[in-house]
Amino acid sequence: MTVAGAPGKPSALERYEAVIGIEIHCQLKTASKMFCGCSTDIDGAAPNSHCCPVCLGLPGVLPTINKQAVEWVIATGFAIEARIAPTTRWDRKNYFYPDLPKGYQISQYQLPLAADGRLSFDTSAGPFTVRVRRAHLEEDTGRLIHEDHAPSPGSAGVRRVSLARRSLIDFNRSGMPLMEIVTEPDIRTAEQARRYAEELRLLMRTIGASDAEMENGQMRVEANVSIRPIGRDALGTRVEVKNMNSMRSVERAIAFEIERQSAAIDAGGSIQMETRGWDEGSQSTYHMRLKEEENDYRYFPEPDLPPLVTTPEWLAEIKARLPELPAARRRRYQTEHGLSAYDASVLVNDAAATALFEGALAAGRGVPAKLLANWVTGEYMRLAKGEGSGGSADPAQLAALVKLVADGAISGTNAKQVFAEHFSSGAAVAAIVESRGFRQISDAGALGTAIDEVLAANPAAVADYRAGKGAAVGFLVGQVMKATRGQANAAMVQAALRERLERAD
């Protein structure tokens, strides 16, 4: 989003520099909550049906640490090249919201599990690296549902027609394990912010720590945005932006906030430290509340949990379980298989596409990796993202199909039909080719008969070619392909046609 300045006046992005830090909360994939045994399988559950005295914050209860959640944060720390703390502790973060039943949140403040990491990714302006200040564990809050409702009838029995506003609380989410990842204020553009969030989401999914679905709250992105005149070191007043429920919203909300702050300063106003929400309908941010300072949370050590010690043996075990990370896989696809940066990125960004490509590579020894990649990023992803597709592709069958195309045994056009049928029905490629009679005709004798018939039926095109109109051969190739139901080897047809046409009658 760029707003042009007045004629002769530099635009806001030419006069001001944005300083952006990102905070991301990810719900971690565990069977139970962070400090109790309640199930995390809350999707579709009745409100307040996955709760216990611990996650409801009732007096006298004691929390216990979820080991799997701790390991997910440590694994994330290794993935972002962070320093893992040998000892960490838990803190109480105090604030009084209706969705926080205890009146405080168990979190980490002074001693996070992971710190001083970094994450690199590509942008339209080239590679970019963001420093990650910390990654720590905490518990999630409950969920507030705001809705309009009709109040009860008045005392005289006359029904009121106006609607009132009420808030409902569902504590199923309260106590879910949550990882917070905080960057340094290194980001300068809305695009960089979006690319960082996309790369972190991909990383979470790759290592298995979180599904990181933004639309259902498994991943929440918050941005701290300020601006300063170009060339100035002092930071401006930061504004926190929330309620961005998609990657596109992240980029648009930050771009809007940069322009809003620039316009306010240009008009002689000032920026106040506040929390603003993003409204998708109006494509603008709106005031939610004044922003708290760190000391407003009154952190102090959690008295009911002991410090957590990470031993070298435990850390080595966690690190050994890490899969190949996205950046490393993209590099390998380019260096070992000759894929373009774009193709490698498309494959790695989709877990199903990655699995299909890897499986087809293993099954189709000798099949060119570039051809396999083209089929995965092309036909497979087109079908997989089609409405109501519900299909799938078997890696070995894809490898077999691509080999048929590479060997000239089936045309590319017919191969697409074969793949579509395999994707929807699961039938074997060989069986589909035979049932449809798609085996490509490469026999010189059979092709010669079809070519002779087409030449005899199209004397005008023959005359055009011999008169110097080379494009006529394309028409004749098409006629041969049509006559053979697309089964003719197109390259052989074109070569044979040119030979016949250039030969004297």
Short mmCIF file of C-alpha atoms in Angstrom, two decimals:
data_model
loop_
_atom_site.label_atom_id
_atom_site.label_comp_id
_atom_site.label_asym_id
_atom_site.label_seq_id
_atom_site.Cartn_x
_atom_site.Cartn_y
_atom_site.Cartn_z
CA MET A 1 0.00 0.00 0.00
CA THR A 2 1.57 3.28 -1.13
CA VAL A 3 -0.09 6.66 -0.99
CA ALA A 4 1.44 9.21 -3.34
CA GLY A 5 2.34 12.60 -1.95
CA ALA A 6 1.32 15.94 -3.37
CA PRO A 7 2.94 16.97 -6.67
CA GLY A 8 6.62 17.64 -6.03
CA LYS A 9 6.41 16.36 -2.47
CA PRO A 10 8.05 13.03 -1.49
CA SER A 11 5.66 10.25 -0.46
CA ALA A 12 5.34 9.15 3.16
CA LEU A 13 7.59 6.16 2.53
CA GLU A 14 10.26 8.48 1.13
CA ARG A 15 10.08 10.84 4.11
CA TYR A 16 9.56 8.38 6.98
CA GLU A 17 11.06 5.05 7.96
CA ALA A 18 8.87 2.45 9.65
CA VAL A 19 10.23 0.52 12.62
CA ILE A 20 8.30 -2.71 13.14
CA GLY A 21 8.54 -5.52 15.66
CA ILE A 22 6.38 -8.62 15.49
CA GLU A 23 4.93 -10.71 18.33
CA ILE A 24 3.44 -14.05 17.34
CA HIS A 25 1.51 -16.43 19.58
CA CYS A 26 1.27 -20.06 18.45
CA GLN A 27 -0.88 -22.72 20.09
CA LEU A 28 1.28 -25.81 20.50
CA LYS A 29 0.29 -29.35 19.49
CA THR A 30 -0.07 -31.23 22.75
CA ALA A 31 -2.67 -33.67 24.02
CA SER A 32 -3.26 -31.74 27.26
CA LYS A 33 -3.14 -28.14 28.40
CA MET A 34 -0.08 -26.30 29.68
CA PHE A 35 -0.50 -26.78 33.42
CA CYS A 36 -3.30 -29.36 33.80
CA GLY A 37 -4.59 -32.58 32.25
CA CYS A 38 -7.56 -31.13 30.33
CA SER A 39 -7.76 -32.17 26.68
CA THR A 40 -6.72 -29.65 24.01
CA ASP A 41 -9.18 -31.19 21.54
CA ILE A 42 -11.64 -28.33 21.87
CA ASP A 43 -12.70 -27.81 18.24
CA GLY A 44 -16.48 -28.17 18.14
CA ALA A 45 -16.70 -28.88 21.87
CA ALA A 46 -19.51 -27.40 23.94
CA PRO A 47 -18.46 -24.19 25.74
CA ASN A 48 -16.75 -24.72 29.08
CA SER A 49 -16.68 -28.52 28.67
CA HIS A 50 -12.86 -28.86 28.73
CA CYS A 51 -12.14 -27.19 32.04
CA CYS A 52 -10.93 -28.15 35.50
CA PRO A 53 -10.12 -26.28 38.74
CA VAL A 54 -6.58 -25.58 37.48
CA CYS A 55 -7.44 -23.88 34.19
CA LEU A 56 -10.39 -22.14 35.86
CA GLY A 57 -8.03 -20.67 38.46
CA LEU A 58 -9.91 -21.92 41.50
CA PRO A 59 -8.28 -21.39 44.92
CA GLY A 60 -5.85 -24.00 46.21
CA VAL A 61 -4.94 -25.65 42.88
CA LEU A 62 -1.36 -26.34 41.76
CA PRO A 63 -0.07 -26.28 38.16
CA THR A 64 2.17 -28.97 36.63
CA ILE A 65 4.40 -28.43 33.58
CA ASN A 66 3.59 -29.97 30.18
CA LYS A 67 6.88 -31.52 29.01
CA GLN A 68 5.85 -31.73 25.33
CA ALA A 69 5.11 -28.01 25.23
CA VAL A 70 8.55 -27.25 26.66
CA GLU A 71 10.16 -29.46 24.02
CA TRP A 72 8.29 -27.69 21.20
CA VAL A 73 9.69 -24.33 22.30
CA ILE A 74 13.19 -25.75 22.57
CA ALA A 75 12.85 -27.29 19.09
CA THR A 76 11.70 -23.92 17.76
CA GLY A 77 14.71 -22.32 19.42
CA PHE A 78 17.05 -24.67 17.60
CA ALA A 79 15.20 -24.04 14.31
CA ILE A 80 15.72 -20.27 14.60
CA GLU A 81 19.35 -20.63 15.73
CA ALA A 82 18.55 -19.31 19.20
CA ARG A 83 20.39 -19.79 22.48
CA ILE A 84 18.62 -22.28 24.77
CA ALA A 85 18.62 -21.32 28.44
CA PRO A 86 20.29 -23.85 30.77
CA THR A 87 17.82 -22.79 33.46
CA THR A 88 14.53 -20.97 33.09
CA ARG A 89 11.78 -19.96 35.44
CA TRP A 90 8.09 -19.10 35.37
CA ASP A 91 6.61 -15.71 36.17
CA ARG A 92 3.20 -14.32 36.96
CA LYS A 93 2.00 -11.66 34.55
CA ASN A 94 -0.81 -9.77 36.27
CA TYR A 95 -3.67 -8.16 34.42
CA PHE A 96 -7.38 -8.26 35.01
CA TYR A 97 -9.33 -9.28 31.95
CA PRO A 98 -12.60 -11.25 32.13
CA ASP A 99 -11.10 -14.06 30.01
CA LEU A 100 -8.28 -14.63 32.54
CA PRO A 101 -9.92 -16.30 35.55
CA LYS A 102 -6.90 -16.22 37.89
CA GLY A 103 -6.25 -12.52 37.35
CA TYR A 104 -2.73 -13.44 36.21
CA GLN A 105 -1.10 -15.48 33.48
CA ILE A 106 1.72 -17.95 34.05
CA SER A 107 4.39 -16.89 31.56
CA GLN A 108 8.15 -16.32 31.27
CA TYR A 109 9.74 -12.90 31.54
CA GLN A 110 13.37 -12.55 32.59
CA LEU A 111 14.52 -16.07 31.64
CA PRO A 112 12.84 -17.27 28.42
CA LEU A 113 13.52 -20.77 27.11
CA ALA A 114 15.05 -19.47 23.86
CA ALA A 115 16.67 -16.11 23.05
CA ASP A 116 18.88 -14.33 20.51
CA GLY A 117 17.74 -16.22 17.41
CA ARG A 118 17.18 -15.20 13.81
CA LEU A 119 15.05 -16.10 10.83
CA SER A 120 15.94 -15.47 7.18
CA PHE A 121 13.53 -15.39 4.25
CA ASP A 122 13.11 -13.97 0.76
CA THR A 123 11.30 -10.75 -0.15
CA SER A 124 10.73 -8.91 -3.42
CA ALA A 125 13.81 -6.83 -2.58
CA GLY A 126 15.99 -9.87 -1.85
CA PRO A 127 16.92 -11.99 1.20
CA PHE A 128 16.18 -10.51 4.63
CA THR A 129 17.00 -11.59 8.19
CA VAL A 130 15.08 -10.69 11.33
CA ARG A 131 16.59 -11.10 14.77
CA VAL A 132 14.36 -12.96 17.21
CA ARG A 133 14.63 -11.61 20.73
CA ARG A 134 12.91 -14.46 22.58
CA ALA A 135 10.61 -17.47 22.38
CA HIS A 136 8.89 -18.42 25.60
CA LEU A 137 6.02 -20.45 27.01
CA GLU A 138 2.81 -19.29 28.62
CA GLU A 139 -0.82 -20.29 29.00
CA ASP A 140 -3.64 -19.02 26.81
CA THR A 141 -6.65 -17.10 28.02
CA GLY A 142 -10.32 -17.95 27.65
CA ARG A 143 -12.34 -16.80 24.66
CA LEU A 144 -14.79 -13.89 24.72
CA ILE A 145 -17.80 -13.96 22.39
CA HIS A 146 -19.49 -10.59 21.91
CA GLU A 147 -23.01 -10.60 20.52
CA ASP A 148 -26.21 -8.60 20.28
CA HIS A 149 -29.32 -9.95 21.97
CA ALA A 150 -32.84 -8.87 22.77
CA PRO A 151 -33.24 -7.96 26.48
CA SER A 152 -36.06 -9.40 28.58
CA PRO A 153 -39.47 -7.69 28.33
CA GLY A 154 -39.99 -4.64 30.54
CA SER A 155 -41.90 -4.76 33.79
CA ALA A 156 -45.09 -3.72 32.02
CA GLY A 157 -44.81 -6.67 29.64
CA VAL A 158 -44.08 -4.48 26.63
CA ARG A 159 -41.36 -6.04 24.46
CA ARG A 160 -38.32 -3.85 23.88
CA VAL A 161 -37.25 -3.78 20.25
CA SER A 162 -33.72 -2.43 20.77
CA LEU A 163 -30.80 -4.85 21.02
CA ALA A 164 -28.31 -4.94 23.90
CA ARG A 165 -24.67 -6.03 23.80
CA ARG A 166 -23.42 -8.92 25.93
CA SER A 167 -20.20 -10.89 26.25
CA LEU A 168 -20.02 -14.64 26.82
CA ILE A 169 -16.91 -16.46 28.09
CA ASP A 170 -15.76 -19.92 26.98
CA PHE A 171 -12.91 -21.23 29.15
CA ASN A 172 -12.13 -24.25 26.93
CA ARG A 173 -9.14 -22.34 25.53
CA SER A 174 -7.97 -21.18 28.96
CA GLY A 175 -4.68 -22.87 29.85
CA MET A 176 -3.84 -24.04 26.30
CA PRO A 177 -0.05 -24.12 25.77
CA LEU A 178 1.03 -20.99 23.96
CA MET A 179 4.43 -20.01 22.58
CA GLU A 180 5.18 -16.33 22.17
CA ILE A 181 7.91 -15.36 19.68
CA VAL A 182 9.11 -11.76 19.76
CA THR A 183 11.38 -10.11 17.17
CA GLU A 184 13.72 -7.19 17.51
CA PRO A 185 12.41 -4.02 15.76
CA ASP A 186 14.32 -4.92 12.58
CA ILE A 187 11.45 -4.90 10.09
CA ARG A 188 10.99 -1.84 7.90
CA THR A 189 8.17 -2.67 5.48
CA ALA A 190 4.75 -4.30 5.56
CA GLU A 191 5.93 -6.91 3.05
CA GLN A 192 8.86 -7.93 5.26
CA ALA A 193 6.44 -8.35 8.17
CA ARG A 194 4.19 -10.61 6.13
CA ARG A 195 7.08 -12.70 4.77
CA TYR A 196 8.47 -13.15 8.29
CA ALA A 197 5.09 -14.36 9.58
CA GLU A 198 4.72 -16.74 6.60
CA GLU A 199 8.19 -18.20 7.11
CA LEU A 200 7.61 -18.68 10.84
CA ARG A 201 4.27 -20.39 10.18
CA LEU A 202 5.97 -22.72 7.70
CA LEU A 203 8.68 -23.47 10.26
CA MET A 204 6.10 -24.33 12.96
CA ARG A 205 4.29 -26.70 10.63
CA THR A 206 7.51 -28.31 9.41
CA ILE A 207 8.82 -29.19 12.87
CA GLY A 208 5.31 -30.18 14.00
CA ALA A 209 5.02 -27.67 16.85
CA SER A 210 1.75 -26.12 15.68
CA ASP A 211 -0.77 -26.22 12.85
CA ALA A 212 -0.58 -22.39 13.04
CA GLU A 213 -3.96 -21.79 11.40
CA MET A 214 -4.70 -18.07 11.70
CA GLU A 215 -8.40 -18.40 10.93
CA ASN A 216 -9.07 -20.46 14.06
CA GLY A 217 -6.72 -18.64 16.40
CA GLN A 218 -3.85 -21.14 16.47
CA MET A 219 -1.52 -18.38 15.29
CA ARG A 220 -2.00 -14.73 16.25
CA VAL A 221 0.17 -11.97 14.82
CA GLU A 222 0.58 -8.62 16.56
CA ALA A 223 2.71 -5.79 15.21
CA ASN A 224 4.34 -2.88 17.02
CA VAL A 225 4.59 -0.08 14.47
CA SER A 226 6.25 3.32 14.74
CA ILE A 227 7.72 5.76 12.23
CA ARG A 228 10.59 8.23 12.26
CA PRO A 229 12.00 10.70 9.74
CA ILE A 230 14.50 9.17 7.35
CA GLY A 231 18.00 9.40 8.80
CA ARG A 232 16.93 9.81 12.44
CA ASP A 233 17.98 7.21 15.05
CA ALA A 234 15.48 8.03 17.79
CA LEU A 235 12.42 5.77 17.79
CA GLY A 236 8.89 7.08 17.40
CA THR A 237 5.90 6.21 19.57
CA ARG A 238 4.86 2.65 18.90
CA VAL A 239 1.34 1.44 18.28
CA GLU A 240 0.31 -2.18 18.71
CA VAL A 241 -1.92 -3.61 15.97
CA LYS A 242 -4.07 -6.71 16.68
CA ASN A 243 -6.88 -8.75 15.16
CA MET A 244 -5.13 -9.60 11.89
CA ASN A 245 -6.60 -12.95 10.87
CA SER A 246 -4.70 -13.65 7.65
CA MET A 247 -1.29 -13.02 6.13
CA ARG A 248 -2.84 -10.56 3.71
CA SER A 249 -4.36 -8.71 6.68
CA VAL A 250 -0.93 -8.51 8.33
CA GLU A 251 0.53 -6.70 5.33
CA ARG A 252 -2.47 -4.44 4.79
CA ALA A 253 -2.89 -3.48 8.45
CA ILE A 254 0.77 -2.52 8.85
CA ALA A 255 0.80 -0.59 5.57
CA PHE A 256 -2.32 1.30 6.67
CA GLU A 257 -0.85 2.07 10.09
CA ILE A 258 2.35 3.46 8.54
CA GLU A 259 0.28 5.79 6.36
CA ARG A 260 -2.04 6.76 9.25
CA GLN A 261 0.85 7.73 11.49
CA SER A 262 2.59 9.63 8.66
CA ALA A 263 -0.56 11.63 7.92
CA ALA A 264 -1.06 12.44 11.61
CA ILE A 265 2.48 13.77 12.01
CA ASP A 266 2.29 15.72 8.74
CA ALA A 267 -0.88 17.38 10.07
CA GLY A 268 0.96 18.53 13.20
CA GLY A 269 -0.51 15.86 15.46
CA SER A 270 1.16 13.27 17.65
CA ILE A 271 0.98 9.51 18.04
CA GLN A 272 -0.22 8.01 21.32
CA MET A 273 0.86 4.63 22.63
CA GLU A 274 -2.21 2.50 22.12
CA THR A 275 -3.54 -0.85 20.97
CA ARG A 276 -5.47 -0.73 17.72
CA GLY A 277 -7.50 -3.41 15.98
CA TRP A 278 -7.70 -4.16 12.27
CA ASP A 279 -11.11 -3.94 10.62
CA GLU A 280 -11.17 -6.06 7.47
CA GLY A 281 -14.36 -4.45 6.18
CA SER A 282 -13.13 -0.86 6.26
CA GLN A 283 -9.48 -1.83 5.66
CA SER A 284 -8.41 0.41 8.53
CA THR A 285 -7.24 0.22 12.14
CA TYR A 286 -9.34 1.46 15.08
CA HIS A 287 -8.64 2.39 18.71
CA MET A 288 -9.10 -0.43 21.24
CA ARG A 289 -7.36 0.77 24.42
CA LEU A 290 -4.30 2.58 25.70
CA LYS A 291 -1.18 0.40 25.65
CA GLU A 292 0.18 -0.96 28.92
CA GLU A 293 3.82 -0.56 29.92
CA GLU A 294 5.87 -3.56 31.11
CA ASN A 295 5.66 -2.45 34.74
CA ASP A 296 1.86 -2.46 34.55
CA TYR A 297 2.00 -6.27 34.47
CA ARG A 298 3.84 -6.43 37.85
CA TYR A 299 5.83 -9.55 36.97
CA PHE A 300 7.14 -11.69 39.82
CA PRO A 301 8.38 -15.32 40.02
CA GLU A 302 5.66 -17.99 39.98
CA PRO A 303 5.79 -19.49 43.51
CA ASP A 304 4.00 -22.74 42.59
CA LEU A 305 6.46 -23.90 39.90
CA PRO A 306 10.17 -24.68 40.33
CA PRO A 307 12.85 -23.46 37.88
CA LEU A 308 13.23 -25.65 34.81
CA VAL A 309 16.68 -27.10 34.04
CA THR A 310 17.57 -28.16 30.48
CA THR A 311 20.33 -30.78 30.46
CA PRO A 312 22.75 -31.17 27.50
CA GLU A 313 21.50 -34.73 26.92
CA TRP A 314 17.88 -33.63 26.74
CA LEU A 315 18.70 -30.78 24.37
CA ALA A 316 20.72 -33.08 22.10
CA GLU A 317 17.80 -35.50 21.91
CA ILE A 318 15.38 -32.72 20.93
CA LYS A 319 17.75 -31.32 18.31
CA ALA A 320 18.28 -34.76 16.77
CA ARG A 321 14.53 -35.07 16.15
CA LEU A 322 14.35 -31.93 14.01
CA PRO A 323 13.42 -32.57 10.36
CA GLU A 324 15.00 -30.79 7.42
CA LEU A 325 14.06 -27.13 7.79
CA PRO A 326 12.40 -25.10 4.99
CA ALA A 327 15.43 -22.95 4.14
CA ALA A 328 17.72 -25.99 3.92
CA ARG A 329 15.21 -27.87 1.76
CA ARG A 330 14.84 -24.95 -0.65
CA ARG A 331 18.62 -24.79 -1.04
CA ARG A 332 18.82 -28.54 -1.63
CA TYR A 333 16.13 -28.46 -4.30
CA GLN A 334 18.04 -25.76 -6.15
CA THR A 335 21.56 -27.19 -5.81
CA GLU A 336 20.83 -30.92 -6.13
CA HIS A 337 17.84 -30.92 -8.47
CA GLY A 338 18.34 -27.72 -10.46
CA LEU A 339 14.99 -26.19 -9.54
CA SER A 340 14.44 -22.45 -9.70
CA ALA A 341 14.12 -20.49 -6.47
CA TYR A 342 10.43 -19.99 -7.28
CA ASP A 343 9.70 -23.71 -7.87
CA ALA A 344 11.61 -24.68 -4.73
CA SER A 345 9.64 -22.17 -2.70
CA VAL A 346 6.27 -23.31 -4.05
CA LEU A 347 7.07 -26.95 -3.25
CA VAL A 348 8.40 -26.31 0.24
CA ASN A 349 5.54 -24.01 1.20
CA ASP A 350 3.01 -26.84 0.77
CA ALA A 351 3.53 -29.92 2.95
CA ALA A 352 1.46 -32.19 0.68
CA ALA A 353 3.33 -30.99 -2.41
CA THR A 354 6.66 -31.58 -0.67
CA ALA A 355 5.66 -35.13 0.28
CA LEU A 356 4.46 -35.90 -3.26
CA PHE A 357 7.63 -34.52 -4.86
CA GLU A 358 9.92 -36.37 -2.45
CA GLY A 359 8.00 -39.61 -2.90
CA ALA A 360 7.96 -39.33 -6.69
CA LEU A 361 11.70 -38.64 -6.71
CA ALA A 362 12.32 -41.80 -4.70
CA ALA A 363 9.96 -43.91 -6.83
CA GLY A 364 11.02 -42.60 -10.23
CA ARG A 365 14.75 -43.07 -10.32
CA GLY A 366 16.05 -41.48 -13.50
CA VAL A 367 12.97 -39.30 -14.03
CA PRO A 368 14.10 -35.65 -14.33
CA ALA A 369 13.41 -33.79 -11.08
CA LYS A 370 12.45 -30.65 -13.01
CA LEU A 371 9.67 -32.52 -14.83
CA LEU A 372 8.38 -33.94 -11.55
CA ALA A 373 8.44 -30.50 -9.97
CA ASN A 374 6.51 -29.04 -12.91
CA TRP A 375 3.77 -31.64 -12.51
CA VAL A 376 3.53 -31.13 -8.75
CA THR A 377 3.46 -27.32 -8.88
CA GLY A 378 1.24 -27.37 -11.95
CA GLU A 379 -1.38 -30.09 -12.40
CA TYR A 380 -1.28 -31.47 -8.85
CA MET A 381 -1.65 -28.11 -7.09
CA ARG A 382 -4.33 -27.02 -9.56
CA LEU A 383 -6.41 -30.11 -8.81
CA ALA A 384 -5.66 -30.10 -5.07
CA LYS A 385 -6.81 -26.50 -4.71
CA GLY A 386 -9.91 -26.94 -6.85
CA GLU A 387 -13.28 -26.69 -5.15
CA GLY A 388 -14.34 -29.96 -3.60
CA SER A 389 -11.46 -31.90 -5.12
CA GLY A 390 -11.20 -34.51 -2.39
CA GLY A 391 -8.61 -36.38 -4.44
CA SER A 392 -5.01 -37.37 -3.97
CA ALA A 393 -2.00 -38.46 -5.97
CA ASP A 394 0.25 -41.45 -5.39
CA PRO A 395 3.96 -40.58 -5.72
CA ALA A 396 4.82 -43.78 -7.58
CA GLN A 397 1.97 -43.27 -10.04
CA LEU A 398 3.03 -39.68 -10.69
CA ALA A 399 6.59 -40.86 -11.35
CA ALA A 400 5.29 -43.51 -13.75
CA LEU A 401 3.22 -40.93 -15.63
CA VAL A 402 6.05 -38.43 -15.93
CA LYS A 403 8.33 -41.20 -17.22
CA LEU A 404 5.79 -42.02 -19.93
CA VAL A 405 5.78 -38.38 -21.00
CA ALA A 406 9.57 -38.11 -20.88
CA ASP A 407 9.93 -41.31 -22.97
CA GLY A 408 7.44 -40.05 -25.56
CA ALA A 409 5.03 -42.90 -24.82
CA ILE A 410 2.11 -40.55 -24.11
CA SER A 411 1.41 -36.95 -25.11
CA GLY A 412 1.39 -34.15 -22.57
CA THR A 413 -2.26 -33.36 -23.33
CA ASN A 414 -3.39 -36.92 -22.72
CA ALA A 415 -1.14 -37.20 -19.68
CA LYS A 416 -3.08 -34.40 -18.02
CA GLN A 417 -6.31 -36.33 -18.54
CA VAL A 418 -4.71 -39.46 -17.11
CA PHE A 419 -3.49 -37.58 -14.05
CA ALA A 420 -6.88 -35.98 -13.45
CA GLU A 421 -8.55 -39.40 -13.49
CA HIS A 422 -5.89 -40.89 -11.20
CA PHE A 423 -6.28 -37.94 -8.81
CA SER A 424 -10.05 -38.37 -8.54
CA SER A 425 -10.32 -42.17 -8.64
CA GLY A 426 -6.95 -43.46 -7.46
CA ALA A 427 -6.73 -45.78 -10.47
CA ALA A 428 -3.28 -46.83 -11.69
CA VAL A 429 -1.77 -44.75 -14.48
CA ALA A 430 -1.04 -47.77 -16.68
CA ALA A 431 -4.64 -48.97 -16.45
CA ILE A 432 -6.01 -45.52 -17.37
CA VAL A 433 -3.66 -45.22 -20.35
CA GLU A 434 -4.71 -48.64 -21.69
CA SER A 435 -8.45 -48.14 -21.07
CA ARG A 436 -8.44 -44.80 -22.87
CA GLY A 437 -6.12 -45.93 -25.65
CA PHE A 438 -3.69 -43.11 -24.93
CA ARG A 439 -0.50 -44.98 -25.75
CA GLN A 440 1.36 -42.61 -28.07
CA ILE A 441 1.83 -43.62 -31.71
CA SER A 442 5.51 -43.48 -32.56
CA ASP A 443 5.49 -46.12 -35.29
CA ALA A 444 6.67 -44.52 -38.53
CA GLY A 445 4.32 -46.59 -40.65
CA ALA A 446 1.21 -45.74 -38.67
CA LEU A 447 2.15 -42.07 -38.57
CA GLY A 448 2.87 -42.06 -42.30
CA THR A 449 -0.66 -43.28 -43.10
CA ALA A 450 -2.25 -40.55 -40.94
CA ILE A 451 0.00 -37.87 -42.45
CA ASP A 452 -0.80 -38.95 -46.02
CA GLU A 453 -4.53 -38.73 -45.29
CA VAL A 454 -4.22 -35.23 -43.75
CA LEU A 455 -2.10 -33.93 -46.69
CA ALA A 456 -4.61 -35.29 -49.18
CA ALA A 457 -7.52 -33.68 -47.30
CA ASN A 458 -5.87 -30.24 -46.97
CA PRO A 459 -4.36 -29.21 -50.33
CA ALA A 460 -4.74 -25.47 -49.53
CA ALA A 461 -2.53 -25.77 -46.45
CA VAL A 462 0.02 -27.73 -48.47
CA ALA A 463 0.06 -25.02 -51.11
CA ASP A 464 0.44 -22.30 -48.45
CA TYR A 465 3.48 -24.03 -46.95
CA ARG A 466 5.14 -24.47 -50.32
CA ALA A 467 4.42 -20.80 -51.04
CA GLY A 468 6.53 -19.83 -48.06
CA LYS A 469 3.90 -19.69 -45.32
CA GLY A 470 5.70 -21.76 -42.69
CA ALA A 471 2.88 -21.43 -40.16
CA ALA A 472 0.79 -23.79 -42.25
CA VAL A 473 2.73 -26.75 -40.88
CA GLY A 474 1.30 -26.03 -37.42
CA PHE A 475 -2.22 -26.40 -38.78
CA LEU A 476 -1.31 -29.71 -40.42
CA VAL A 477 0.29 -31.03 -37.21
CA GLY A 478 -2.93 -30.20 -35.41
CA GLN A 479 -4.96 -32.12 -38.00
CA VAL A 480 -2.76 -35.21 -37.57
CA MET A 481 -3.10 -35.00 -33.78
CA LYS A 482 -6.84 -34.70 -34.15
CA ALA A 483 -6.98 -37.67 -36.51
CA THR A 484 -5.01 -39.80 -34.04
CA ARG A 485 -6.98 -38.56 -30.97
CA GLY A 486 -3.87 -36.89 -29.62
CA GLN A 487 -1.88 -40.12 -29.58
CA ALA A 488 0.66 -39.24 -32.26
CA ASN A 489 4.17 -38.26 -31.25
CA ALA A 490 3.99 -34.53 -32.08
CA ALA A 491 7.72 -34.13 -32.64
CA MET A 492 7.80 -37.07 -35.06
CA VAL A 493 4.69 -35.76 -36.84
CA GLN A 494 6.21 -32.32 -37.41
CA ALA A 495 9.49 -33.75 -38.69
CA ALA A 496 7.70 -36.17 -41.05
CA LEU A 497 5.36 -33.44 -42.33
CA ARG A 498 8.23 -31.10 -43.15
CA GLU A 499 10.01 -33.91 -44.98
CA ARG A 500 6.91 -34.73 -47.06
CA LEU A 501 6.11 -31.09 -47.79
CA GLU A 502 9.62 -30.26 -48.95
CA ARG A 503 9.75 -33.28 -51.20
CA ALA A 504 8.76 -32.75 -54.86
CA ASP A 505 5.42 -34.22 -55.96
#
